[in-house]
Coordinates of C-alpha atoms in Angstrom, one line a residue:
X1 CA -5.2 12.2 1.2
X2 CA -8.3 12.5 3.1
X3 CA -6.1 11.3 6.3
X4 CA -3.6 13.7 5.7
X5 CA -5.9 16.6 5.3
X6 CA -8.0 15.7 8.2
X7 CA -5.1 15.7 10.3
X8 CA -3.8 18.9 8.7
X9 CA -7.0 20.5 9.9
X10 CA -7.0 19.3 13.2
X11 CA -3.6 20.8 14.3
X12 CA -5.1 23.6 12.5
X13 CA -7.2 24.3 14.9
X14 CA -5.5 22.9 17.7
X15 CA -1.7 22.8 17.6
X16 CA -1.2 21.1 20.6
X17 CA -2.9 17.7 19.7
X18 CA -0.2 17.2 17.3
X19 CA 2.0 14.3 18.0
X20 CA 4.8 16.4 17.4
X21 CA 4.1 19.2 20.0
X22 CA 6.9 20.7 21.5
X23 CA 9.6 18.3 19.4
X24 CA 12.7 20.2 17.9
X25 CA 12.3 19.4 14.2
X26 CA 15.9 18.7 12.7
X27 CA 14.6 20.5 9.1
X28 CA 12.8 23.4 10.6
X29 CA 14.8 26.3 11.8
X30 CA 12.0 28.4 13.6
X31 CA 13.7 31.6 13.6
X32 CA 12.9 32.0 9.7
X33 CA 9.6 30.8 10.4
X34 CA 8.7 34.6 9.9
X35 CA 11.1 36.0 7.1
X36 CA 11.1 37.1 3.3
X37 CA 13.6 36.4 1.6
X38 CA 14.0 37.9 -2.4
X39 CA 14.5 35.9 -4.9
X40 CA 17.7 37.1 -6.9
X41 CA 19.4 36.5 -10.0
X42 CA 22.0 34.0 -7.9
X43 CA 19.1 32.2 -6.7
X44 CA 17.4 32.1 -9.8
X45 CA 20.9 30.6 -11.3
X46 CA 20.8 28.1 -8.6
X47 CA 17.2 26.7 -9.3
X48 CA 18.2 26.0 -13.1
X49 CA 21.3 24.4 -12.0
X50 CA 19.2 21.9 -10.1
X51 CA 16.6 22.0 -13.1
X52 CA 19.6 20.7 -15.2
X53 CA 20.8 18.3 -12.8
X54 CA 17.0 16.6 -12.4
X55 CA 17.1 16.7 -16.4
X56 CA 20.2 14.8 -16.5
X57 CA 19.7 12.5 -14.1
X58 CA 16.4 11.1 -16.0
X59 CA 18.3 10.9 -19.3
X60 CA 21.1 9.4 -17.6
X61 CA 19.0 6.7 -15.9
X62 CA 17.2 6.2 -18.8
X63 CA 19.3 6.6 -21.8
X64 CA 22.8 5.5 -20.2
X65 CA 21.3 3.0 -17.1
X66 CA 23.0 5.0 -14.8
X67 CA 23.5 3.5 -11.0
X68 CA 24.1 5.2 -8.2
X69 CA 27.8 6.0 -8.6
X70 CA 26.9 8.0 -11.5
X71 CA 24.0 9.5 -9.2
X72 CA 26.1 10.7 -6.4
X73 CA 28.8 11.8 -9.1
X74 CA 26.1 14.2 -10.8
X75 CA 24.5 15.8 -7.3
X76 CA 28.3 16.8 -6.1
X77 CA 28.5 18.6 -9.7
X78 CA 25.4 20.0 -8.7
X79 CA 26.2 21.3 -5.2
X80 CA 29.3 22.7 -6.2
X81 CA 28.0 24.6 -9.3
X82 CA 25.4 25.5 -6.6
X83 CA 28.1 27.4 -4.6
X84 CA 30.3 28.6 -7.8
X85 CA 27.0 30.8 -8.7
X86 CA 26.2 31.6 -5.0
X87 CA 29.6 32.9 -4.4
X88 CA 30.5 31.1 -1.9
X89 CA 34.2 30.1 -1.2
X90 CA 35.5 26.5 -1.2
X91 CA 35.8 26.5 2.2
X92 CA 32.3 27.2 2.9
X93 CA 31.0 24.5 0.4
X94 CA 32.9 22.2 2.3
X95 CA 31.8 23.3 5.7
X96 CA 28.0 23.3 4.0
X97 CA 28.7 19.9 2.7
X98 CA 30.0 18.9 6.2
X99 CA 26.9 20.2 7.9
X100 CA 24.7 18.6 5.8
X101 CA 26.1 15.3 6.4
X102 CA 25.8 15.9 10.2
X103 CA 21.8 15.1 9.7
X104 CA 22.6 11.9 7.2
X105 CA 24.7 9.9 9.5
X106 CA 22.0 9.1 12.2
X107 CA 20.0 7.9 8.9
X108 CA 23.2 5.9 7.8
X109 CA 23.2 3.8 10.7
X110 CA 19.4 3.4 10.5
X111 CA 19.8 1.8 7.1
X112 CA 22.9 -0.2 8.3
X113 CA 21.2 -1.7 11.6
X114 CA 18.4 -2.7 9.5
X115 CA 19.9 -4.3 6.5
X116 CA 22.1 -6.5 9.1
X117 CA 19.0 -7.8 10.6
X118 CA 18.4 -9.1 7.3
X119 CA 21.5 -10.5 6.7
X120 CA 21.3 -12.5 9.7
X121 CA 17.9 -13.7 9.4
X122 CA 19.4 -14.7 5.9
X123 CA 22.6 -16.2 6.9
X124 CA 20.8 -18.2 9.5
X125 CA 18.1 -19.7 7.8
X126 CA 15.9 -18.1 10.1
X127 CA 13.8 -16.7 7.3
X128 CA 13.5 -20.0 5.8
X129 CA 12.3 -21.3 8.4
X130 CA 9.7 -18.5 9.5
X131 CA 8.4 -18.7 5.5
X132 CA 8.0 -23.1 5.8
X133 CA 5.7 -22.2 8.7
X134 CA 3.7 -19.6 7.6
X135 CA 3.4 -21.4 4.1
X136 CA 2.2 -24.3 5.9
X137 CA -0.3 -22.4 8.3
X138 CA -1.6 -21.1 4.8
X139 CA -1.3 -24.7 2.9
X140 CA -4.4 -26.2 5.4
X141 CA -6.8 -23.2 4.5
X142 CA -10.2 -24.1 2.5
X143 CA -10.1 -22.6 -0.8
X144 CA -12.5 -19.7 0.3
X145 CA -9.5 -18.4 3.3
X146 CA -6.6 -19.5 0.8
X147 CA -6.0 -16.1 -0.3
X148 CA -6.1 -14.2 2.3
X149 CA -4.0 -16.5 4.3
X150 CA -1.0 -15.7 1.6
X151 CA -2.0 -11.6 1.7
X152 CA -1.5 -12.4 5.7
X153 CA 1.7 -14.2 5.1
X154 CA 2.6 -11.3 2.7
X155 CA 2.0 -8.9 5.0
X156 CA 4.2 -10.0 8.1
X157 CA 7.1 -11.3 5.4
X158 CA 6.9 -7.4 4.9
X159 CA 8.1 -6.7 8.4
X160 CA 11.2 -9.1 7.9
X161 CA 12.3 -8.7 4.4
X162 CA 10.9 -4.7 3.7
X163 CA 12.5 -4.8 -0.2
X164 CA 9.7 -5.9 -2.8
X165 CA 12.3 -7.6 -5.3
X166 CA 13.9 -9.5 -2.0
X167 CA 10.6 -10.5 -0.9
X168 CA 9.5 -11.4 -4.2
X169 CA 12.4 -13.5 -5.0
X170 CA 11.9 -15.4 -1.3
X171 CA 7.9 -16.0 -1.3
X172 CA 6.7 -16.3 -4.8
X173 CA 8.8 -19.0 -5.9
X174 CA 6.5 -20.6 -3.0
X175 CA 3.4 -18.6 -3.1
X176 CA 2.9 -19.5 -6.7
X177 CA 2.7 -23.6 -7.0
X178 CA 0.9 -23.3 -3.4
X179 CA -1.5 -21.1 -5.0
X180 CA -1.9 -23.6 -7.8
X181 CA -2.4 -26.2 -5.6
X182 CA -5.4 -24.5 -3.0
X183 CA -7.1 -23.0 -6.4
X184 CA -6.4 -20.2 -6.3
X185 CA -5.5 -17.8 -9.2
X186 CA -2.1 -16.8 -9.9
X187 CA -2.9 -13.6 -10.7
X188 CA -4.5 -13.6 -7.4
X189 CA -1.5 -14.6 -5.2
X190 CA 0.9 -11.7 -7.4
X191 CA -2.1 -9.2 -5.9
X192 CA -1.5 -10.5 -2.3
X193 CA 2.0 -10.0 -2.8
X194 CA 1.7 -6.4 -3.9
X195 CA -0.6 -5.7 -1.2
X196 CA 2.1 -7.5 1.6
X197 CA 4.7 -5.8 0.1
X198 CA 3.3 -1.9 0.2
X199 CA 1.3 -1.7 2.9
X200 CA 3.8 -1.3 5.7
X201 CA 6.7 0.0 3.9
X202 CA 6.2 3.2 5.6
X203 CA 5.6 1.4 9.2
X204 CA 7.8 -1.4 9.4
X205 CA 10.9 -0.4 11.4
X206 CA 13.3 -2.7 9.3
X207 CA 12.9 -0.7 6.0
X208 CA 16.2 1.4 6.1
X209 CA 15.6 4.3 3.8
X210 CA 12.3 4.7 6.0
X211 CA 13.5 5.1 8.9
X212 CA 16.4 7.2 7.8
X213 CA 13.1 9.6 6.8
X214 CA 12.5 9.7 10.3
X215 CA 15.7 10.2 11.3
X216 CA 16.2 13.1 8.8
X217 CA 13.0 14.7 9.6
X218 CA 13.6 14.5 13.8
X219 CA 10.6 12.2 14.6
X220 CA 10.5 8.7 16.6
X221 CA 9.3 5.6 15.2
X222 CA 7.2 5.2 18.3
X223 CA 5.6 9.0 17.6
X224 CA 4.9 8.2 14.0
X225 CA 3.2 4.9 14.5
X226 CA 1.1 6.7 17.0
X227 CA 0.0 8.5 14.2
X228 CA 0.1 6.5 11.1
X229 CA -0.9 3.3 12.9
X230 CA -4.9 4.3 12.2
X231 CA -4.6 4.7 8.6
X232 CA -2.2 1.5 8.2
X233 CA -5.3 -0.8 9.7
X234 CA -7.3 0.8 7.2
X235 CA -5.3 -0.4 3.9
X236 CA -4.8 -3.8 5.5
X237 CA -9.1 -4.2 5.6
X238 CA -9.2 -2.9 2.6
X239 CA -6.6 -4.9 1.1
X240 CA -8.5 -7.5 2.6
X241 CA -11.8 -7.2 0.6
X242 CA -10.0 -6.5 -2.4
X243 CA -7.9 -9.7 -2.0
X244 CA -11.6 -11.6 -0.8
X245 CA -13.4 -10.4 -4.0
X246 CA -10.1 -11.4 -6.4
X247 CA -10.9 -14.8 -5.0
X248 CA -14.0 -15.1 -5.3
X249 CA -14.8 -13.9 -8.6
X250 CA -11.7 -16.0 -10.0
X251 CA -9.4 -12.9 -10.7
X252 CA -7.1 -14.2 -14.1

Protein backbone atom coordinates (compact mmCIF):
# COMPACT_ATOMS: atom_id res chain seq x y z
CA UNK A 1 0.00 0.00 0.00
CA UNK A 2 2.62 2.24 0.97
CA UNK A 3 4.04 1.68 -2.78
CA UNK A 4 1.00 2.28 -4.30
CA UNK A 5 0.24 5.46 -2.45
CA UNK A 6 3.65 6.80 -2.88
CA UNK A 7 3.38 6.41 -6.44
CA UNK A 8 -0.16 7.85 -6.34
CA UNK A 9 1.33 10.92 -4.91
CA UNK A 10 4.00 11.36 -7.11
CA UNK A 11 2.02 11.57 -10.42
CA UNK A 12 0.10 13.76 -8.24
CA UNK A 13 2.26 16.14 -8.36
CA UNK A 14 3.87 15.41 -11.45
CA UNK A 15 1.81 13.69 -14.18
CA UNK A 16 4.38 13.34 -16.44
CA UNK A 17 6.73 10.89 -14.49
CA UNK A 18 4.17 8.42 -14.81
CA UNK A 19 5.10 5.43 -16.76
CA UNK A 20 1.97 5.68 -18.55
CA UNK A 21 2.30 9.31 -19.83
CA UNK A 22 0.83 9.91 -22.96
CA UNK A 23 -0.54 6.03 -23.45
CA UNK A 24 -4.18 5.58 -24.69
CA UNK A 25 -5.75 3.62 -21.86
CA UNK A 26 -8.22 0.94 -23.50
CA UNK A 27 -10.70 1.44 -20.18
CA UNK A 28 -10.55 5.15 -19.92
CA UNK A 29 -12.66 7.16 -22.35
CA UNK A 30 -11.23 10.77 -21.56
CA UNK A 31 -14.02 12.64 -22.99
CA UNK A 32 -16.16 11.72 -19.73
CA UNK A 33 -13.34 12.42 -17.78
CA UNK A 34 -15.37 15.71 -16.93
CA UNK A 35 -19.11 14.65 -16.80
CA UNK A 36 -22.14 14.04 -14.31
CA UNK A 37 -24.10 11.64 -14.88
CA UNK A 38 -27.62 11.13 -12.55
CA UNK A 39 -28.22 8.28 -11.08
CA UNK A 40 -31.77 7.06 -12.08
CA UNK A 41 -34.21 4.59 -11.20
CA UNK A 42 -32.93 2.35 -14.40
CA UNK A 43 -29.61 2.59 -13.01
CA UNK A 44 -30.50 1.94 -9.69
CA UNK A 45 -32.42 -1.36 -11.21
CA UNK A 46 -29.20 -2.23 -12.86
CA UNK A 47 -26.91 -2.16 -9.69
CA UNK A 48 -29.40 -4.68 -7.80
CA UNK A 49 -29.35 -6.80 -10.73
CA UNK A 50 -25.61 -7.21 -10.36
CA UNK A 51 -26.14 -7.21 -6.47
CA UNK A 52 -28.26 -10.45 -7.15
CA UNK A 53 -26.03 -11.89 -9.62
CA UNK A 54 -22.77 -11.44 -7.06
CA UNK A 55 -25.31 -13.02 -4.39
CA UNK A 56 -25.86 -15.94 -6.53
CA UNK A 57 -22.81 -16.64 -7.70
CA UNK A 58 -21.40 -17.09 -3.93
CA UNK A 59 -24.26 -19.47 -3.05
CA UNK A 60 -23.93 -21.13 -6.16
CA UNK A 61 -20.16 -21.74 -5.68
CA UNK A 62 -20.64 -22.53 -2.38
CA UNK A 63 -23.83 -24.32 -1.85
CA UNK A 64 -24.03 -26.08 -5.49
CA UNK A 65 -19.89 -26.20 -6.40
CA UNK A 66 -20.62 -24.38 -9.31
CA UNK A 67 -17.67 -24.24 -12.22
CA UNK A 68 -17.31 -22.00 -14.65
CA UNK A 69 -19.99 -23.10 -17.12
CA UNK A 70 -22.50 -22.30 -14.55
CA UNK A 71 -20.38 -18.82 -14.05
CA UNK A 72 -20.47 -17.68 -17.55
CA UNK A 73 -24.27 -19.07 -17.70
CA UNK A 74 -25.26 -16.58 -14.68
CA UNK A 75 -23.24 -13.27 -15.95
CA UNK A 76 -25.06 -13.56 -19.56
CA UNK A 77 -28.47 -13.63 -17.30
CA UNK A 78 -27.06 -10.82 -15.82
CA UNK A 79 -26.10 -8.65 -18.84
CA UNK A 80 -29.15 -9.26 -20.50
CA UNK A 81 -31.46 -8.46 -17.52
CA UNK A 82 -28.98 -5.44 -17.41
CA UNK A 83 -30.34 -4.28 -20.83
CA UNK A 84 -34.10 -5.52 -20.35
CA UNK A 85 -34.25 -2.69 -17.43
CA UNK A 86 -31.99 -0.26 -19.36
CA UNK A 87 -34.24 -0.36 -22.33
CA UNK A 88 -32.17 -1.16 -24.57
CA UNK A 89 -33.11 -3.32 -27.76
CA UNK A 90 -31.71 -6.82 -28.58
CA UNK A 91 -29.80 -5.48 -31.08
CA UNK A 92 -27.96 -3.18 -29.06
CA UNK A 93 -27.20 -5.83 -26.30
CA UNK A 94 -25.66 -7.72 -28.91
CA UNK A 95 -23.68 -4.96 -30.45
CA UNK A 96 -22.68 -4.01 -26.51
CA UNK A 97 -21.79 -7.56 -26.02
CA UNK A 98 -19.79 -7.52 -29.31
CA UNK A 99 -17.85 -4.52 -28.24
CA UNK A 100 -17.02 -5.73 -25.17
CA UNK A 101 -15.46 -8.75 -26.42
CA UNK A 102 -13.36 -6.54 -28.91
CA UNK A 103 -11.04 -5.70 -25.62
CA UNK A 104 -11.14 -9.64 -24.36
CA UNK A 105 -9.63 -11.25 -27.37
CA UNK A 106 -6.18 -9.67 -27.21
CA UNK A 107 -6.34 -11.14 -23.47
CA UNK A 108 -7.52 -14.56 -24.90
CA UNK A 109 -4.60 -15.01 -26.80
CA UNK A 110 -2.44 -13.87 -23.91
CA UNK A 111 -3.69 -16.66 -21.83
CA UNK A 112 -3.49 -19.15 -24.80
CA UNK A 113 0.31 -18.24 -25.77
CA UNK A 114 1.09 -18.77 -22.31
CA UNK A 115 -0.60 -21.86 -21.23
CA UNK A 116 1.13 -23.51 -24.56
CA UNK A 117 4.49 -22.66 -23.27
CA UNK A 118 3.56 -24.82 -20.54
CA UNK A 119 2.29 -27.49 -22.31
CA UNK A 120 5.41 -27.82 -24.15
CA UNK A 121 7.76 -27.51 -21.38
CA UNK A 122 5.47 -30.36 -20.08
CA UNK A 123 5.24 -32.52 -23.02
CA UNK A 124 8.92 -32.28 -23.44
CA UNK A 125 10.25 -33.04 -20.21
CA UNK A 126 11.80 -29.88 -20.28
CA UNK A 127 10.43 -29.00 -16.88
CA UNK A 128 11.66 -32.19 -15.49
CA UNK A 129 14.63 -31.61 -16.32
CA UNK A 130 15.10 -27.79 -15.32
CA UNK A 131 13.44 -29.06 -11.67
CA UNK A 132 16.38 -32.33 -11.37
CA UNK A 133 18.93 -29.44 -11.69
CA UNK A 134 17.78 -26.95 -9.58
CA UNK A 135 16.88 -29.70 -6.87
CA UNK A 136 20.28 -30.76 -7.17
CA UNK A 137 21.95 -27.27 -7.06
CA UNK A 138 19.79 -27.01 -3.79
CA UNK A 139 20.62 -30.87 -2.59
CA UNK A 140 24.69 -29.73 -1.92
CA UNK A 141 23.71 -26.66 0.31
CA UNK A 142 24.75 -26.72 4.15
CA UNK A 143 21.86 -26.91 6.27
CA UNK A 144 22.11 -23.14 7.25
CA UNK A 145 21.49 -22.10 2.91
CA UNK A 146 19.10 -25.22 2.57
CA UNK A 147 16.13 -23.22 2.76
CA UNK A 148 16.63 -20.59 0.96
CA UNK A 149 18.07 -22.49 -1.82
CA UNK A 150 14.36 -24.24 -2.17
CA UNK A 151 12.53 -20.52 -1.71
CA UNK A 152 15.11 -19.68 -4.81
CA UNK A 153 14.19 -22.71 -6.67
CA UNK A 154 10.53 -21.79 -5.72
CA UNK A 155 10.78 -18.64 -6.98
CA UNK A 156 12.17 -19.21 -10.73
CA UNK A 157 9.75 -22.59 -10.92
CA UNK A 158 7.27 -19.58 -10.60
CA UNK A 159 8.27 -18.07 -13.88
CA UNK A 160 7.78 -21.55 -15.67
CA UNK A 161 4.84 -23.10 -14.16
CA UNK A 162 2.78 -19.59 -12.75
CA UNK A 163 -0.36 -21.83 -11.24
CA UNK A 164 0.19 -22.67 -7.44
CA UNK A 165 -1.75 -26.14 -7.52
CA UNK A 166 0.55 -27.07 -10.88
CA UNK A 167 3.58 -26.03 -9.22
CA UNK A 168 2.67 -27.61 -6.08
CA UNK A 169 1.87 -30.78 -7.55
CA UNK A 170 5.50 -30.62 -9.70
CA UNK A 171 7.98 -29.45 -6.75
CA UNK A 172 6.74 -30.59 -3.42
CA UNK A 173 6.47 -34.14 -4.15
CA UNK A 174 10.43 -33.22 -4.40
CA UNK A 175 10.85 -30.38 -2.10
CA UNK A 176 9.50 -32.39 0.70
CA UNK A 177 11.81 -35.72 1.25
CA UNK A 178 14.79 -33.24 0.14
CA UNK A 179 13.84 -31.05 2.87
CA UNK A 180 13.82 -34.02 5.14
CA UNK A 181 16.92 -35.00 4.11
CA UNK A 182 19.10 -31.36 4.50
CA UNK A 183 17.12 -30.83 8.01
CA UNK A 184 15.10 -28.80 7.23
CA UNK A 185 11.53 -28.41 8.51
CA UNK A 186 8.61 -29.32 6.45
CA UNK A 187 6.70 -26.71 7.51
CA UNK A 188 9.57 -24.70 6.42
CA UNK A 189 9.87 -25.92 2.80
CA UNK A 190 5.56 -25.45 2.38
CA UNK A 191 6.56 -21.53 3.39
CA UNK A 192 9.24 -21.35 0.60
CA UNK A 193 6.69 -22.69 -1.64
CA UNK A 194 4.09 -20.08 -0.74
CA UNK A 195 6.56 -17.52 -0.99
CA UNK A 196 7.85 -18.95 -4.78
CA UNK A 197 4.56 -19.27 -5.77
CA UNK A 198 3.13 -15.49 -4.97
CA UNK A 199 5.65 -13.34 -5.37
CA UNK A 200 5.85 -12.96 -9.13
CA UNK A 201 2.33 -13.87 -10.01
CA UNK A 202 1.82 -10.37 -10.90
CA UNK A 203 5.37 -10.07 -12.92
CA UNK A 204 5.94 -13.24 -14.51
CA UNK A 205 4.93 -12.95 -18.17
CA UNK A 206 3.70 -16.65 -18.41
CA UNK A 207 0.77 -16.20 -15.96
CA UNK A 208 -2.21 -15.85 -18.56
CA UNK A 209 -4.94 -14.18 -16.62
CA UNK A 210 -2.10 -11.57 -15.74
CA UNK A 211 -1.17 -10.57 -18.60
CA UNK A 212 -4.64 -10.62 -20.03
CA UNK A 213 -4.89 -7.66 -17.01
CA UNK A 214 -2.53 -5.93 -18.97
CA UNK A 215 -3.89 -6.45 -22.03
CA UNK A 216 -7.43 -5.34 -20.82
CA UNK A 217 -6.16 -2.40 -19.06
CA UNK A 218 -3.79 -1.03 -22.36
CA UNK A 219 -0.36 -1.26 -20.68
CA UNK A 220 2.99 -3.26 -21.83
CA UNK A 221 4.56 -5.89 -19.85
CA UNK A 222 7.79 -4.01 -20.39
CA UNK A 223 6.00 -0.53 -18.95
CA UNK A 224 4.67 -2.36 -15.90
CA UNK A 225 7.87 -4.13 -14.94
CA UNK A 226 9.41 -0.70 -15.15
CA UNK A 227 7.25 0.06 -12.52
CA UNK A 228 6.47 -2.95 -10.40
CA UNK A 229 9.98 -4.29 -10.78
CA UNK A 230 11.14 -2.09 -7.44
CA UNK A 231 8.53 -3.35 -5.18
CA UNK A 232 8.93 -7.13 -6.56
CA UNK A 233 12.83 -7.05 -5.17
CA UNK A 234 11.45 -5.90 -2.14
CA UNK A 235 9.07 -9.05 -1.29
CA UNK A 236 11.73 -11.42 -2.61
CA UNK A 237 14.39 -9.89 0.47
CA UNK A 238 11.87 -9.97 2.58
CA UNK A 239 10.68 -13.36 1.77
CA UNK A 240 14.20 -14.02 2.27
CA UNK A 241 14.62 -13.15 6.00
CA UNK A 242 11.35 -14.65 6.73
CA UNK A 243 12.31 -17.91 5.01
CA UNK A 244 16.16 -17.40 6.96
CA UNK A 245 14.54 -17.00 10.46
CA UNK A 246 11.86 -20.14 9.67
CA UNK A 247 15.18 -21.99 9.44
CA UNK A 248 16.79 -21.03 11.99
CA UNK A 249 14.53 -21.03 14.71
CA UNK A 250 13.24 -24.62 13.48
CA UNK A 251 9.77 -23.36 12.19
CA UNK A 252 7.29 -26.80 12.88
Amino acid sequence: MWYVMRYANKIKKNPKASVMFGEKNALIDSSDSDQTFPFTTRHKLAFFVLLGTLVGLAVGVIKFEWGLTQMTGLFLIMGILIGLVSKMNFSSMAESFIKGCEVLIMGALVVGIANAILIILREGLIMDTILYGMASAVDSLPPQLAALGMYIVQCLVNYIVPSGSGQAALTMPIMVPLSDLLGVTRQTAVLAFQFGDGISNIFTPTSGYFMAGLALGGISWIKWVKWIWPLIVIHYVLGAIFVTIAQLINYQ
